[in-house]
Amino acid sequence: MTVYVALLRAVNVGGTGALPMTELKGICEELGFTDVKTYIQSGNVLFRSGETETAVAEKLDAALGKKFGKRPGVMVRTTAELEAVAENAPFPEAKPNFLLVYFLTETAPADALAKIVAPDGEEAAVAGREIYVHYPNGSGRSKLKLPALKPGTSRNLNTMRTLAGPARAME
């Protein structure tokens, strides 16, 4: 069985709605996922499944859509994919908590960075289904505009590194 990490979009951050992690764990177990573990309150869940990444994402997004009345968006990665995201981060001088990784459901379009407006010196780089953004002054006050980020969900590099450890331990 494959170990997956699911990253939920707009959960417990003022978006779709509140979801206690114990409830998220229960939903995952009801879907047949095993060894379910959650990490912090922002919608990160690790589990095993014999299904494909696409099937897992669809099932979880549909189940959450029933709870919230709309689908929040679920980005799923394998352990190896998550480790690669953490290991291959650009902007090596960036503080890990100032480097956000935006996860997308599909490969970013070739022109993903074409409409960037980065008034505070933000930098962005595309890597397949992820877009890395370095916020030199932090993301909270940033006026960055990048439409390609809208369908995704972000986690900072510290969170990615932390999630990769337990995911690898489950392998």
Short mmCIF file of C-alpha atoms in Angstrom, two decimals:
data_model
loop_
_atom_site.label_atom_id
_atom_site.label_comp_id
_atom_site.label_asym_id
_atom_site.label_seq_id
_atom_site.Cartn_x
_atom_site.Cartn_y
_atom_site.Cartn_z
CA MET A 1 0.00 0.00 0.00
CA THR A 2 1.16 3.48 -0.82
CA VAL A 3 1.74 6.15 1.81
CA TYR A 4 0.07 9.42 0.83
CA VAL A 5 0.05 12.90 2.29
CA ALA A 6 -3.12 14.87 1.59
CA LEU A 7 -3.07 18.65 1.89
CA LEU A 8 -6.49 20.23 2.21
CA ARG A 9 -7.19 23.65 0.77
CA ALA A 10 -8.89 26.39 2.80
CA VAL A 11 -9.63 24.28 5.88
CA ASN A 12 -9.35 25.89 9.33
CA VAL A 13 -7.90 29.09 7.86
CA GLY A 14 -11.05 31.08 7.18
CA GLY A 15 -11.88 29.38 3.90
CA THR A 16 -14.21 26.41 3.56
CA GLY A 17 -14.83 25.81 7.23
CA ALA A 18 -13.71 24.32 10.49
CA LEU A 19 -12.66 20.71 10.62
CA PRO A 20 -11.25 19.18 13.80
CA MET A 21 -8.40 16.85 12.94
CA THR A 22 -10.11 14.00 14.81
CA GLU A 23 -13.02 14.36 12.41
CA LEU A 24 -10.68 14.45 9.40
CA LYS A 25 -9.06 11.24 10.67
CA GLY A 26 -12.50 9.61 11.01
CA ILE A 27 -13.50 10.63 7.48
CA CYS A 28 -10.29 9.13 6.11
CA GLU A 29 -10.85 5.89 8.01
CA GLU A 30 -14.44 5.69 6.73
CA LEU A 31 -13.03 5.97 3.19
CA GLY A 32 -10.91 2.89 3.86
CA PHE A 33 -7.56 4.62 4.37
CA THR A 34 -5.37 3.02 7.04
CA ASP A 35 -2.73 4.19 9.53
CA VAL A 36 -4.27 7.67 9.39
CA LYS A 37 -2.34 10.47 11.13
CA THR A 38 -2.99 14.21 11.08
CA TYR A 39 -0.49 17.01 11.50
CA ILE A 40 -1.38 20.46 12.88
CA GLN A 41 -4.80 22.03 12.35
CA SER A 42 -4.38 23.22 8.76
CA GLY A 43 -5.56 20.06 7.03
CA ASN A 44 -2.56 17.76 6.65
CA VAL A 45 -3.21 14.03 6.80
CA LEU A 46 -0.98 11.00 6.20
CA PHE A 47 -2.36 7.54 5.44
CA ARG A 48 -1.99 4.34 3.45
CA SER A 49 -4.16 3.27 0.55
CA GLY A 50 -4.05 0.73 -2.24
CA GLU A 51 -5.79 3.17 -4.56
CA THR A 52 -4.22 5.61 -7.00
CA GLU A 53 -3.35 9.15 -6.04
CA THR A 54 -6.14 10.46 -8.27
CA ALA A 55 -8.74 8.13 -6.74
CA VAL A 56 -7.65 8.99 -3.19
CA ALA A 57 -7.85 12.75 -3.88
CA GLU A 58 -11.27 12.42 -5.51
CA LYS A 59 -12.74 10.32 -2.68
CA LEU A 60 -11.46 12.62 0.05
CA ASP A 61 -12.49 15.80 -1.76
CA ALA A 62 -15.99 14.39 -2.39
CA ALA A 63 -16.40 13.35 1.26
CA LEU A 64 -15.30 16.78 2.46
CA GLY A 65 -17.60 18.39 -0.10
CA LYS A 66 -20.55 16.62 1.51
CA LYS A 67 -19.53 17.96 4.91
CA PHE A 68 -18.95 21.56 3.82
CA GLY A 69 -21.45 21.89 0.97
CA LYS A 70 -18.58 22.53 -1.46
CA ARG A 71 -15.35 20.75 -2.21
CA PRO A 72 -12.34 22.37 -0.55
CA GLY A 73 -9.71 20.94 -2.90
CA VAL A 74 -7.34 18.16 -1.92
CA MET A 75 -3.75 17.88 -3.15
CA VAL A 76 -2.19 14.45 -2.66
CA ARG A 77 1.48 13.51 -2.85
CA THR A 78 3.44 10.33 -2.23
CA THR A 79 6.30 10.23 0.25
CA ALA A 80 8.89 10.44 -2.54
CA GLU A 81 7.11 13.42 -4.11
CA LEU A 82 6.91 15.22 -0.77
CA GLU A 83 10.58 14.57 -0.05
CA ALA A 84 11.52 15.89 -3.51
CA VAL A 85 9.49 19.05 -2.89
CA ALA A 86 11.35 19.67 0.37
CA GLU A 87 14.80 18.73 -0.97
CA ASN A 88 14.62 20.62 -4.26
CA ALA A 89 13.36 23.94 -2.97
CA PRO A 90 14.85 26.92 -4.78
CA PHE A 91 15.91 30.12 -3.01
CA PRO A 92 18.46 28.54 -0.63
CA GLU A 93 18.96 31.80 1.27
CA ALA A 94 15.25 32.00 2.17
CA LYS A 95 14.18 31.31 5.74
CA PRO A 96 12.14 28.07 5.60
CA ASN A 97 9.07 29.74 7.12
CA PHE A 98 9.24 32.49 4.45
CA LEU A 99 9.30 29.98 1.57
CA LEU A 100 5.85 28.66 0.73
CA VAL A 101 5.15 25.76 -1.55
CA TYR A 102 1.84 25.98 -3.40
CA PHE A 103 0.52 22.56 -4.33
CA LEU A 104 -1.65 22.26 -7.44
CA THR A 105 -3.74 19.34 -8.65
CA GLU A 106 -2.06 19.37 -12.05
CA THR A 107 1.10 20.66 -13.68
CA ALA A 108 1.35 24.44 -13.58
CA PRO A 109 0.77 26.07 -16.97
CA ALA A 110 3.83 27.19 -18.91
CA ASP A 111 2.85 30.83 -18.38
CA ALA A 112 2.12 30.44 -14.65
CA LEU A 113 4.48 33.25 -13.67
CA ALA A 114 3.58 35.60 -16.53
CA LYS A 115 1.14 37.72 -14.51
CA ILE A 116 3.13 37.97 -11.29
CA VAL A 117 3.00 41.24 -9.41
CA ALA A 118 5.63 41.14 -6.65
CA PRO A 119 5.88 44.59 -5.03
CA ASP A 120 7.85 43.40 -2.01
CA GLY A 121 10.55 41.49 -3.87
CA GLU A 122 8.80 38.12 -3.80
CA GLU A 123 10.30 35.46 -6.04
CA ALA A 124 8.54 32.47 -7.56
CA ALA A 125 9.63 29.29 -9.32
CA VAL A 126 7.57 26.55 -10.96
CA ALA A 127 8.41 22.87 -10.52
CA GLY A 128 5.74 20.63 -12.05
CA ARG A 129 2.67 20.62 -9.80
CA GLU A 130 4.26 23.01 -7.30
CA ILE A 131 5.01 26.71 -7.29
CA TYR A 132 7.56 27.91 -4.75
CA VAL A 133 7.22 31.48 -3.51
CA HIS A 134 9.81 33.25 -1.39
CA TYR A 135 8.29 36.06 0.68
CA PRO A 136 11.31 38.06 1.95
CA ASN A 137 9.07 40.06 4.32
CA GLY A 138 6.72 37.17 5.20
CA SER A 139 3.50 36.18 3.48
CA GLY A 140 1.13 37.86 5.95
CA ARG A 141 1.69 41.41 4.68
CA SER A 142 2.58 40.53 1.12
CA LYS A 143 0.73 42.19 -1.75
CA LEU A 144 1.84 39.46 -4.17
CA LYS A 145 -0.56 38.77 -7.01
CA LEU A 146 -0.13 35.51 -8.90
CA PRO A 147 -3.35 34.05 -10.36
CA ALA A 148 -1.77 30.60 -10.88
CA LEU A 149 -1.76 30.10 -7.09
CA LYS A 150 -5.53 30.41 -6.66
CA PRO A 151 -6.51 26.73 -7.11
CA GLY A 152 -3.75 25.45 -4.86
CA THR A 153 -2.92 25.21 -1.19
CA SER A 154 0.31 26.25 0.45
CA ARG A 155 2.55 25.04 3.23
CA ASN A 156 5.85 26.52 4.30
CA LEU A 157 9.11 24.63 3.86
CA ASN A 158 9.33 23.82 7.59
CA THR A 159 5.96 22.04 7.39
CA MET A 160 7.05 20.13 4.26
CA ARG A 161 10.20 18.92 5.96
CA THR A 162 8.25 17.94 9.07
CA LEU A 163 5.63 16.01 7.08
CA ALA A 164 8.27 14.17 5.07
CA GLY A 165 9.71 12.53 8.21
CA PRO A 166 6.58 10.72 9.41
CA ALA A 167 5.66 9.84 5.83
CA ARG A 168 9.05 8.17 5.34
CA ALA A 169 8.69 6.37 8.69
CA MET A 170 5.40 4.88 7.44
CA GLU A 171 7.04 3.39 4.34
#
